[in-house]
XYZ file of N, CA and C in Angstrom:
678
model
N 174.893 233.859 122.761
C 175.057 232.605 122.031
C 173.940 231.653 122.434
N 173.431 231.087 121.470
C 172.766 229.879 122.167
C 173.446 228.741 121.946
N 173.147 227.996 123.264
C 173.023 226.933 123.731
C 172.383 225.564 124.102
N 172.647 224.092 123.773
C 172.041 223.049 123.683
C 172.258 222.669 125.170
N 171.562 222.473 126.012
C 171.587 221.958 127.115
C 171.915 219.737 126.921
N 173.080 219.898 127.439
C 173.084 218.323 126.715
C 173.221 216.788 128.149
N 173.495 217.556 129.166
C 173.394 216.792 130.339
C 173.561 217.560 131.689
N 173.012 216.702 132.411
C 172.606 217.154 134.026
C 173.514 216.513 134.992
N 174.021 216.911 136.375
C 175.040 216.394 136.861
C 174.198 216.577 138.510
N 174.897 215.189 139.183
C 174.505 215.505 140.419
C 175.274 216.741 141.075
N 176.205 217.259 141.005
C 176.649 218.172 141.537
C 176.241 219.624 141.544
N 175.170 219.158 140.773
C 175.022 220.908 140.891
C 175.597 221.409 139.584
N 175.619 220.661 138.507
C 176.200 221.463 137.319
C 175.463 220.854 135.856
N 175.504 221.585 134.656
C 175.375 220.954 133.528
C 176.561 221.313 132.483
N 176.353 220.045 131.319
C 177.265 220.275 130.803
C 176.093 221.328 128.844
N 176.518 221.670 128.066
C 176.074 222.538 126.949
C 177.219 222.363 125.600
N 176.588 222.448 125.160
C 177.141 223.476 123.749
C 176.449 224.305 122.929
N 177.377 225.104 121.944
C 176.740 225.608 121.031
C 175.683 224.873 120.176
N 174.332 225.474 119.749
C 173.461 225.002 119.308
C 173.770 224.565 117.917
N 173.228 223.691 117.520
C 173.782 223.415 115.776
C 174.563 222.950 115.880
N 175.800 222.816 116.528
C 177.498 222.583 116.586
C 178.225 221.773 117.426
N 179.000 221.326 117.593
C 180.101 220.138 118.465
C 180.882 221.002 119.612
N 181.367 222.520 118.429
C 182.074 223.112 119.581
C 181.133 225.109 119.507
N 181.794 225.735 120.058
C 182.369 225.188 121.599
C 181.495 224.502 122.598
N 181.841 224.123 123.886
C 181.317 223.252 125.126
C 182.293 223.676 125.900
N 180.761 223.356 127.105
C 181.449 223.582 128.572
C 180.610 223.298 129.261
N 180.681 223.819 130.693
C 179.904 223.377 132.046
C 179.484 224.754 132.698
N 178.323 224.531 133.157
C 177.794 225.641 134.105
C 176.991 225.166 135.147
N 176.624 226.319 136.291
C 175.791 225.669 137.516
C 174.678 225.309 136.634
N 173.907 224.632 137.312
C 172.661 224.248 137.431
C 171.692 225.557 137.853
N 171.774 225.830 138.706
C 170.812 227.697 139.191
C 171.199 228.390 138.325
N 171.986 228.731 137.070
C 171.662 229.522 135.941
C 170.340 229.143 134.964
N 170.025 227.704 134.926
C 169.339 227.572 134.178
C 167.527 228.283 134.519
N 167.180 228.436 133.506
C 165.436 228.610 133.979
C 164.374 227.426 134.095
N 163.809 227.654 134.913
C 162.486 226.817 135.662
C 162.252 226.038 134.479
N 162.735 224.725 134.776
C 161.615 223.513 133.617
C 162.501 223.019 132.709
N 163.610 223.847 132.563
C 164.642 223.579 131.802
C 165.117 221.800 131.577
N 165.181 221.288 130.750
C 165.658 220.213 130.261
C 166.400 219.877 129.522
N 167.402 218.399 129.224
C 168.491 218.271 128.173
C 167.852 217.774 127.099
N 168.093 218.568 126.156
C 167.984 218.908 124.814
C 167.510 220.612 124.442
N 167.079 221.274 126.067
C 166.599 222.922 125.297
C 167.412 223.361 124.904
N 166.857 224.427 123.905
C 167.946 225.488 123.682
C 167.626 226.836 124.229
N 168.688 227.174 124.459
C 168.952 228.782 125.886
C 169.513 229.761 124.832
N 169.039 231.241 125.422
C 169.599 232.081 125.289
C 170.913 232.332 126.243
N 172.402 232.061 126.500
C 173.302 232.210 127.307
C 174.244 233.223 127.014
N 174.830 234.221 127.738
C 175.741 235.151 127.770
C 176.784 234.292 128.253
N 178.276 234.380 127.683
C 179.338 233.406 127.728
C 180.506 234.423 127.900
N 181.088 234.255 128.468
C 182.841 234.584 128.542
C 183.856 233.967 128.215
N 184.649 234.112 127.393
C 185.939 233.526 126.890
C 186.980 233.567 127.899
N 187.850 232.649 128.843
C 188.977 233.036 129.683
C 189.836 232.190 129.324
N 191.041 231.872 130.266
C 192.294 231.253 130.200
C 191.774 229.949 130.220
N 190.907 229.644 131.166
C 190.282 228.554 131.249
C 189.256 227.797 130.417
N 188.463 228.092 129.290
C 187.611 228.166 128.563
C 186.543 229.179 128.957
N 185.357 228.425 128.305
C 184.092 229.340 128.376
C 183.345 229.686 129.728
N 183.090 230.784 129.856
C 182.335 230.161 131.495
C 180.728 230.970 131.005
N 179.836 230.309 131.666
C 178.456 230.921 131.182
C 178.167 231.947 132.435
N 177.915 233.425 132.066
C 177.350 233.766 132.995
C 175.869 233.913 133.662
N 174.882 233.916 132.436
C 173.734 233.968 132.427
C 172.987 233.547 131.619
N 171.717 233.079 131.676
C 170.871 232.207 130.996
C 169.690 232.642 130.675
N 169.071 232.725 129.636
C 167.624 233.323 129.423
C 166.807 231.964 128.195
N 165.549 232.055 128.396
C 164.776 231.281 127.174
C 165.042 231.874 126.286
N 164.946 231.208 125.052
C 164.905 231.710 124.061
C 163.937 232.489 123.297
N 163.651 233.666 122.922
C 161.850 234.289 122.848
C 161.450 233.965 121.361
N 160.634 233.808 121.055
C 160.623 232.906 119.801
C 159.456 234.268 119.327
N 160.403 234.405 117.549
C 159.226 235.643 117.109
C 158.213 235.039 116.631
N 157.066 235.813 116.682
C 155.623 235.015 115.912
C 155.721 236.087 114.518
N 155.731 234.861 113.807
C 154.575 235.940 112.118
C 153.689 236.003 112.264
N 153.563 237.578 111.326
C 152.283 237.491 111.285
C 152.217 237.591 109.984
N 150.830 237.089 109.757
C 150.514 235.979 108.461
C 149.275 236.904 107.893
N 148.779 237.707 107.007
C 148.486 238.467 106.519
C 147.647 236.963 104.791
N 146.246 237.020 105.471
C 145.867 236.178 104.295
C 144.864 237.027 103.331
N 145.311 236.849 102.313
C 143.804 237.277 101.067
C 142.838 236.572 100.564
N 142.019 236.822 100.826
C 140.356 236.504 100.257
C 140.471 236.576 99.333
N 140.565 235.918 98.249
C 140.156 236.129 96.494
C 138.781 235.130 96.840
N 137.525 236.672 96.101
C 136.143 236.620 95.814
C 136.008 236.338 94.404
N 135.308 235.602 93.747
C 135.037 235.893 92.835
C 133.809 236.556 92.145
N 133.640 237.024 90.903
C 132.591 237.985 90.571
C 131.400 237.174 90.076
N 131.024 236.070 90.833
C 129.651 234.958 91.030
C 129.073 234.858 89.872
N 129.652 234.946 88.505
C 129.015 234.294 87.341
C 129.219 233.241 87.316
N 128.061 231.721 86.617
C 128.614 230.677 86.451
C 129.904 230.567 84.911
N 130.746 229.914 85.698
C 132.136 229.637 84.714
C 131.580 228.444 83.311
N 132.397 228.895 82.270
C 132.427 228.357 81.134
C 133.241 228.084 80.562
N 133.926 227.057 80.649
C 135.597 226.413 80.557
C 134.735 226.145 78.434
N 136.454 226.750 77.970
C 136.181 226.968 76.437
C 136.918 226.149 75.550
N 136.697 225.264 74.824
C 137.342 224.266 74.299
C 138.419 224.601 72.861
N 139.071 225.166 72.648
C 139.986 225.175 71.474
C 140.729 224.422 70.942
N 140.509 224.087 69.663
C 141.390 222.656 68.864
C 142.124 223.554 67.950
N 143.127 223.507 67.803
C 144.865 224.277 66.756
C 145.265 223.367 65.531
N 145.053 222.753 64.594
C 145.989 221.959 64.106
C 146.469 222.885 62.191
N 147.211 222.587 62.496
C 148.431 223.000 61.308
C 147.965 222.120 60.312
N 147.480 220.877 60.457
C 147.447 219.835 59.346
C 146.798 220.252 57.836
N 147.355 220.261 56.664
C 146.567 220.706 55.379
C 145.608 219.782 55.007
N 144.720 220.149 54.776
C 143.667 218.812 53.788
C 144.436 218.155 52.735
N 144.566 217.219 52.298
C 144.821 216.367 51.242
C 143.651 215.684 50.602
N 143.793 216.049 48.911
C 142.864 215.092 48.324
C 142.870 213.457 48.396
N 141.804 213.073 48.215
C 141.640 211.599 48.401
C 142.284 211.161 47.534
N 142.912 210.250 47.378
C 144.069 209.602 46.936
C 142.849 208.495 45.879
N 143.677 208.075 44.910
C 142.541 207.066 44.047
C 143.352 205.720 44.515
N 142.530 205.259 44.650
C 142.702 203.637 45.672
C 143.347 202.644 44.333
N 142.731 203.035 43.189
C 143.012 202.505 42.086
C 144.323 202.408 41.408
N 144.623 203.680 41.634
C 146.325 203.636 41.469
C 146.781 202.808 42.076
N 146.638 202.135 43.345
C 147.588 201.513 44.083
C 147.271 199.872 44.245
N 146.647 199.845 42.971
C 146.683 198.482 42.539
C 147.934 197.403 42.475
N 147.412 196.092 41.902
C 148.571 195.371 41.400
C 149.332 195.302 40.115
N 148.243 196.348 39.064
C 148.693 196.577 38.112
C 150.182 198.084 38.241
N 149.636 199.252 39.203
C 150.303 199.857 39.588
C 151.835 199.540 39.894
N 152.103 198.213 41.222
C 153.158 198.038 41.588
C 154.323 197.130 40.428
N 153.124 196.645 39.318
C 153.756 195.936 38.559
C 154.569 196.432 37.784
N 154.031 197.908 37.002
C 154.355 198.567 36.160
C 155.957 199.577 36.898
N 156.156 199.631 38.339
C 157.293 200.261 38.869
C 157.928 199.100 38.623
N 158.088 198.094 39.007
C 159.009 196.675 39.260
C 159.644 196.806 37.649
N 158.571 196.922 36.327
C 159.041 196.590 35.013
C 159.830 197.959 34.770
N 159.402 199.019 35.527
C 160.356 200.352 35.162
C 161.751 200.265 35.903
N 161.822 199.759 37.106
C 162.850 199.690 37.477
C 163.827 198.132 37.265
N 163.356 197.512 37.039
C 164.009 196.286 36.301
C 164.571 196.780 35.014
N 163.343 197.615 34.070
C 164.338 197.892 32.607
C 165.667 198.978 32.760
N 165.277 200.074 33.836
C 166.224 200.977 34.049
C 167.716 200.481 34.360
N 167.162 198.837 35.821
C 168.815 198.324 36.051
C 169.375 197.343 34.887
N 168.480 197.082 34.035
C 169.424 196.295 32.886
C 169.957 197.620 31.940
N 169.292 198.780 31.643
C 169.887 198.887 30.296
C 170.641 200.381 30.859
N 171.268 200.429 32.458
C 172.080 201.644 32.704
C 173.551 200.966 32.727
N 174.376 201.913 32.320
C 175.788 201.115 31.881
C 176.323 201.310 33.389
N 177.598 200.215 33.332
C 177.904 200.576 34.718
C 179.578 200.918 34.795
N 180.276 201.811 35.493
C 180.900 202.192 35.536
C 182.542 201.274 35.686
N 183.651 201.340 35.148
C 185.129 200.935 35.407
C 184.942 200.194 36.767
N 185.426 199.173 37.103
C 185.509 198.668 38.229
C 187.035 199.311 38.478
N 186.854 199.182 40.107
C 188.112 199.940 40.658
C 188.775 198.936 40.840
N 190.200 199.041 40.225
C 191.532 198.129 40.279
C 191.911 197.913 41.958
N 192.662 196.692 42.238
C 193.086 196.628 43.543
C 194.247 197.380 43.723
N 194.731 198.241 44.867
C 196.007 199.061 44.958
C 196.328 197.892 46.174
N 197.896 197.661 45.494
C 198.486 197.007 46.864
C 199.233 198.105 47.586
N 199.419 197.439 49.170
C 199.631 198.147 49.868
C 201.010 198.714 50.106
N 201.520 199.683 50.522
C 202.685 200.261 50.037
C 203.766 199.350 50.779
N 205.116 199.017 50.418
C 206.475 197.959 51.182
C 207.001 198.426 52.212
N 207.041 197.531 53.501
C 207.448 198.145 54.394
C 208.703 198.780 54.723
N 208.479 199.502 55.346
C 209.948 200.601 55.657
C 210.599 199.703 56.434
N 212.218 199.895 56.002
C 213.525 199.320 56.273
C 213.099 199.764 57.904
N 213.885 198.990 58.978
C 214.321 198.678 60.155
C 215.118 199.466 60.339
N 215.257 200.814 61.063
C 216.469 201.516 61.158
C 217.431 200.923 62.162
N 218.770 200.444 61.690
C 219.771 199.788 62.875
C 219.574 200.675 64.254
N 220.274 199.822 65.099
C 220.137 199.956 66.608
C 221.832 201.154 66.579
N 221.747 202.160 67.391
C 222.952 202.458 67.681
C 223.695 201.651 68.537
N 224.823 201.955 68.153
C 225.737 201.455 69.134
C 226.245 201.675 70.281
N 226.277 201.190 71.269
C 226.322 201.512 72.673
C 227.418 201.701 72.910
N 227.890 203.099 73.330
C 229.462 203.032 73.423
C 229.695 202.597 75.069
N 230.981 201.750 75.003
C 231.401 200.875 76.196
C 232.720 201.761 76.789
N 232.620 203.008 77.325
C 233.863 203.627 77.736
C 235.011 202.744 78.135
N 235.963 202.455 78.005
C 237.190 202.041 78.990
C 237.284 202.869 80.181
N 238.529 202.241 80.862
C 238.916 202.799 82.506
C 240.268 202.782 82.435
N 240.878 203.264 81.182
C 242.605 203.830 81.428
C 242.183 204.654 82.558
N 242.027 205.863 82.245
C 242.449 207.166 82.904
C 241.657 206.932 84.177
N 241.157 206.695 84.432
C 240.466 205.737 85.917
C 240.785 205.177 86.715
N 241.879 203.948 86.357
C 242.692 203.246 86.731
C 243.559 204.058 87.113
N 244.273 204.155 86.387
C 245.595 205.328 86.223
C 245.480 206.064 87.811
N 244.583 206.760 88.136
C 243.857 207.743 89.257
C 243.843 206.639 90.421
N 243.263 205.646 90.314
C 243.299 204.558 91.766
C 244.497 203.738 91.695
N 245.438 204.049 90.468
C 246.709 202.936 91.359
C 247.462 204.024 91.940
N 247.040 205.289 91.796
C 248.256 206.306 92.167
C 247.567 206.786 93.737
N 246.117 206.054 94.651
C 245.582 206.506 95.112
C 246.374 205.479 96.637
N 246.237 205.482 97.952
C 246.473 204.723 98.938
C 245.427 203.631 98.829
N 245.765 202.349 99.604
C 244.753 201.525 99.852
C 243.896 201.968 100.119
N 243.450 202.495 101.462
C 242.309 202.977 102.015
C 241.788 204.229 101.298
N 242.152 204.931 100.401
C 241.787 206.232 99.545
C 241.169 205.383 98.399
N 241.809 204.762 97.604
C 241.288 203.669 96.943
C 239.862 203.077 97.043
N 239.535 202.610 98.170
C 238.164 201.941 98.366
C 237.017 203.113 98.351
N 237.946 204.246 99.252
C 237.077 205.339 99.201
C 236.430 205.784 97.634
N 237.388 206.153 96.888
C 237.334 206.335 95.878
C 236.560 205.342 94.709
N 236.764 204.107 94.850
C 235.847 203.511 93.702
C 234.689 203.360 94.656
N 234.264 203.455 95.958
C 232.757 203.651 96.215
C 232.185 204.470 95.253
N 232.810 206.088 95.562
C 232.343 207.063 94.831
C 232.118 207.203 93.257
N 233.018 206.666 92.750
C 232.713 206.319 91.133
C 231.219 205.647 90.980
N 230.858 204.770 91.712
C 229.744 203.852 91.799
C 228.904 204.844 92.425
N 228.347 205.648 93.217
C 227.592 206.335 93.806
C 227.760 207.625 94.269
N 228.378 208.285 94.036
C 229.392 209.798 94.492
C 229.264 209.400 96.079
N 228.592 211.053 96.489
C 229.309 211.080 98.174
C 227.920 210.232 98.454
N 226.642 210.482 98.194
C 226.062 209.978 98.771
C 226.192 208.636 99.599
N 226.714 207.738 98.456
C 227.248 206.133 98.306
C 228.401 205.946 99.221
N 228.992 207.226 99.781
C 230.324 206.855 100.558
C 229.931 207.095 101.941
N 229.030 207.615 102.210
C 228.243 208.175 103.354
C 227.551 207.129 104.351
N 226.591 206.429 102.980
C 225.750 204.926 103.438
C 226.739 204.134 103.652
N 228.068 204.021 103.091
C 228.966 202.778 103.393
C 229.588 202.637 104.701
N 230.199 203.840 104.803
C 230.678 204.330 106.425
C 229.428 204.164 107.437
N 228.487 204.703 107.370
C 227.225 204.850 108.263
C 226.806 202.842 108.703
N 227.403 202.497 107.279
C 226.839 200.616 107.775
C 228.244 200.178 108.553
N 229.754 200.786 108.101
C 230.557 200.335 108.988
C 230.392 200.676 110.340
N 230.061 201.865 110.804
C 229.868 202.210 112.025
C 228.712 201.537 112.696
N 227.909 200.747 111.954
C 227.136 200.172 113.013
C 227.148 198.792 113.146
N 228.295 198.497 112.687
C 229.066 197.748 112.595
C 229.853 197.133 113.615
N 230.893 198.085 113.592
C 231.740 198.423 114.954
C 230.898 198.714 116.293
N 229.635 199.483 115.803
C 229.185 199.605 117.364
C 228.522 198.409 117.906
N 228.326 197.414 117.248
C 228.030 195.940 117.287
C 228.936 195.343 118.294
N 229.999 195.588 117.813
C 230.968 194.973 117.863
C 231.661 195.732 119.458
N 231.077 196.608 119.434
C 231.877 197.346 120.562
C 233.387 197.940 120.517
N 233.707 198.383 119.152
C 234.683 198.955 118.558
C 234.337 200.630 118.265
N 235.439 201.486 118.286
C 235.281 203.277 117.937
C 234.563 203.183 117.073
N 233.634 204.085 116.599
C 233.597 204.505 115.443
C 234.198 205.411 114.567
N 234.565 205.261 113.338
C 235.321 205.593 112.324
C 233.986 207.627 112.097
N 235.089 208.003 111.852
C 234.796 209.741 111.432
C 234.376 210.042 110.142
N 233.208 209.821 110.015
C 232.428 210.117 108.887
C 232.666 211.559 108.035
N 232.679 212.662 108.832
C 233.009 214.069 108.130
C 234.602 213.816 107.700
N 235.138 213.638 108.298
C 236.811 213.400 107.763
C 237.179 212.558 106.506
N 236.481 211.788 106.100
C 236.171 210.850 105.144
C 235.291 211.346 103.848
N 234.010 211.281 104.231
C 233.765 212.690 103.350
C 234.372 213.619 102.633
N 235.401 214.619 103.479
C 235.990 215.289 103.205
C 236.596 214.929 102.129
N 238.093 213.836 102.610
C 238.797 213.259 101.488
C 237.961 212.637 100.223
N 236.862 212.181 100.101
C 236.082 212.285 99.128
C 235.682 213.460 98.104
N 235.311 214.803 98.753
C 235.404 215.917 98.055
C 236.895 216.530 97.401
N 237.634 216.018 97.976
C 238.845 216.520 97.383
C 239.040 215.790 96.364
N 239.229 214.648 96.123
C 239.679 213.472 95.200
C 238.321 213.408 94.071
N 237.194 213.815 94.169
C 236.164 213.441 93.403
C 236.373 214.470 91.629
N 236.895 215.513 92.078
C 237.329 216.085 90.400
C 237.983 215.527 90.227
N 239.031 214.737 90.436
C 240.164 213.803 89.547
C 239.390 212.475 89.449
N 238.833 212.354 89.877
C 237.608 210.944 89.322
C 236.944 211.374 88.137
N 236.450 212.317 88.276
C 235.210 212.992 87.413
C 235.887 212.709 86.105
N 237.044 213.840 86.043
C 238.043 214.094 84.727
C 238.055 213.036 84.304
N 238.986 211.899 85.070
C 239.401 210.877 84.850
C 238.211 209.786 83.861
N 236.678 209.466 84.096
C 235.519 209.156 84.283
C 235.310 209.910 82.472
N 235.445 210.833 82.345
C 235.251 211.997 81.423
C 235.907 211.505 80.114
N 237.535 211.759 80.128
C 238.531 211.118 79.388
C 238.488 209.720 78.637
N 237.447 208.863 79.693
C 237.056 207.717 79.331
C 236.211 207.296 78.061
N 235.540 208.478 78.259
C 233.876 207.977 77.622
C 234.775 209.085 76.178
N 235.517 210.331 76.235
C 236.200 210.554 74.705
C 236.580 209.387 74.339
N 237.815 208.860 74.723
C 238.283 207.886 74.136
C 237.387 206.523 73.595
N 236.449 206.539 73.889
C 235.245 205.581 73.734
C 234.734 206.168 72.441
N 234.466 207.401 72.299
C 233.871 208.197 71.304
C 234.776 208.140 69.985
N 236.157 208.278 70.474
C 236.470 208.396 69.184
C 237.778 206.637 68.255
């Protein structure tokens, strides 16, 4: 691997990394390096991977290949050069135009041709105005059906007080909504330095009672319908 030599330590050590790169890095003695060595060279280093990181075992310069550069002589064959001039054009000759034509008698005689042409060409039906078509009727708004809460009611007067509260939480938010309510009483009470109330047990009675809400909830919105 090579290596950037990047600082020197009084102890007897330097610190490196990989050349080009951030990682990897590490530390090695100082007596690995070769004679003259300075921070910024780059080394040829043999490295080991352990538990510990990298450790360098050995250090060499880097040997740098030479090209070789292979140049050609282009001679030339020593006549003097004669750079050759070529002109291309596509353009056709045109006859000379008679200057005479393009008199004032000329432009006069178009003006009287096209003046007699726009008086004596007939001119066509003028186009009638179309009015624009009547706007389309407003289609009414439906009507918003407003369920009642018989069968709803019905379900929470037949429910206990405390089943009750449980229960119209859940109408308003299912379990989620009964979950956050308990979770704010309990920190509540722990305010207060009171038990806290049993969240899964509560819950529970929520899952049981929530299809006779549902139905109930259901029944509502028919009777709304019809």
């Amino acid at each position: 691997m090579d290596i950037e030599v990047t600082s020197t330590r009084q102890d007897g050590s330097f610190t490196w990394r990989q050349a080009g790169a951030k990682a990897p890095r590490g530390t090695g003695a100082t007596g690995l390096l070769p004679d003259g060595s300075k921070v910024g060279d780059v080394l040829r280093a043999e490295i080991e991977i352990d538990m510990d990181g990298p450790v360098v075992l050995s250090i060499a310069p880097v040997t740098k290949r030479e090209r070789n550069v292979t140049l050609l002589a282009v001679t030339g064959s020593g006549a003097d050069f004669k750079p050759v001039t070529e002109i291309s054009t596509n353009k056709r000759s045109k006859p000379p135009r008679d200057k005479s034509a393009r008199g004032k008698g000329g432009r006069g005689d178009r003006r009287e041709r096209s003046g007699a042409a726009g008086d004596g060409a007939p001119r066509g039906p003028r186009r009638e105005f179309t009015p624009p078509p009547p706007a389309l009727p407003k289609r009414p708004r439906a009507t918003r059906l407003r369920p009642g809460n018989v069968h709803r009611t019905a379900v929470l007067e037949a429910l206990k007080p405390e089943e009750r509260v449980l229960a119209e939480k859940a109408l308003e938010g299912g379990i989620g909504a009964v979950r956050q309510a308990v979770k704010a009483q309990n920190e509540r009470l722990k305010k207060d330095g009171k038990p806290e109330i049993n969240a899964n047990a509560l819950v529970d009675l929520v899952v049981e009672m929530l299809p006779r809400l549902r139905v109930a909830e259901w029944r509502d919105s028919v009777d709304a319908v019809e």
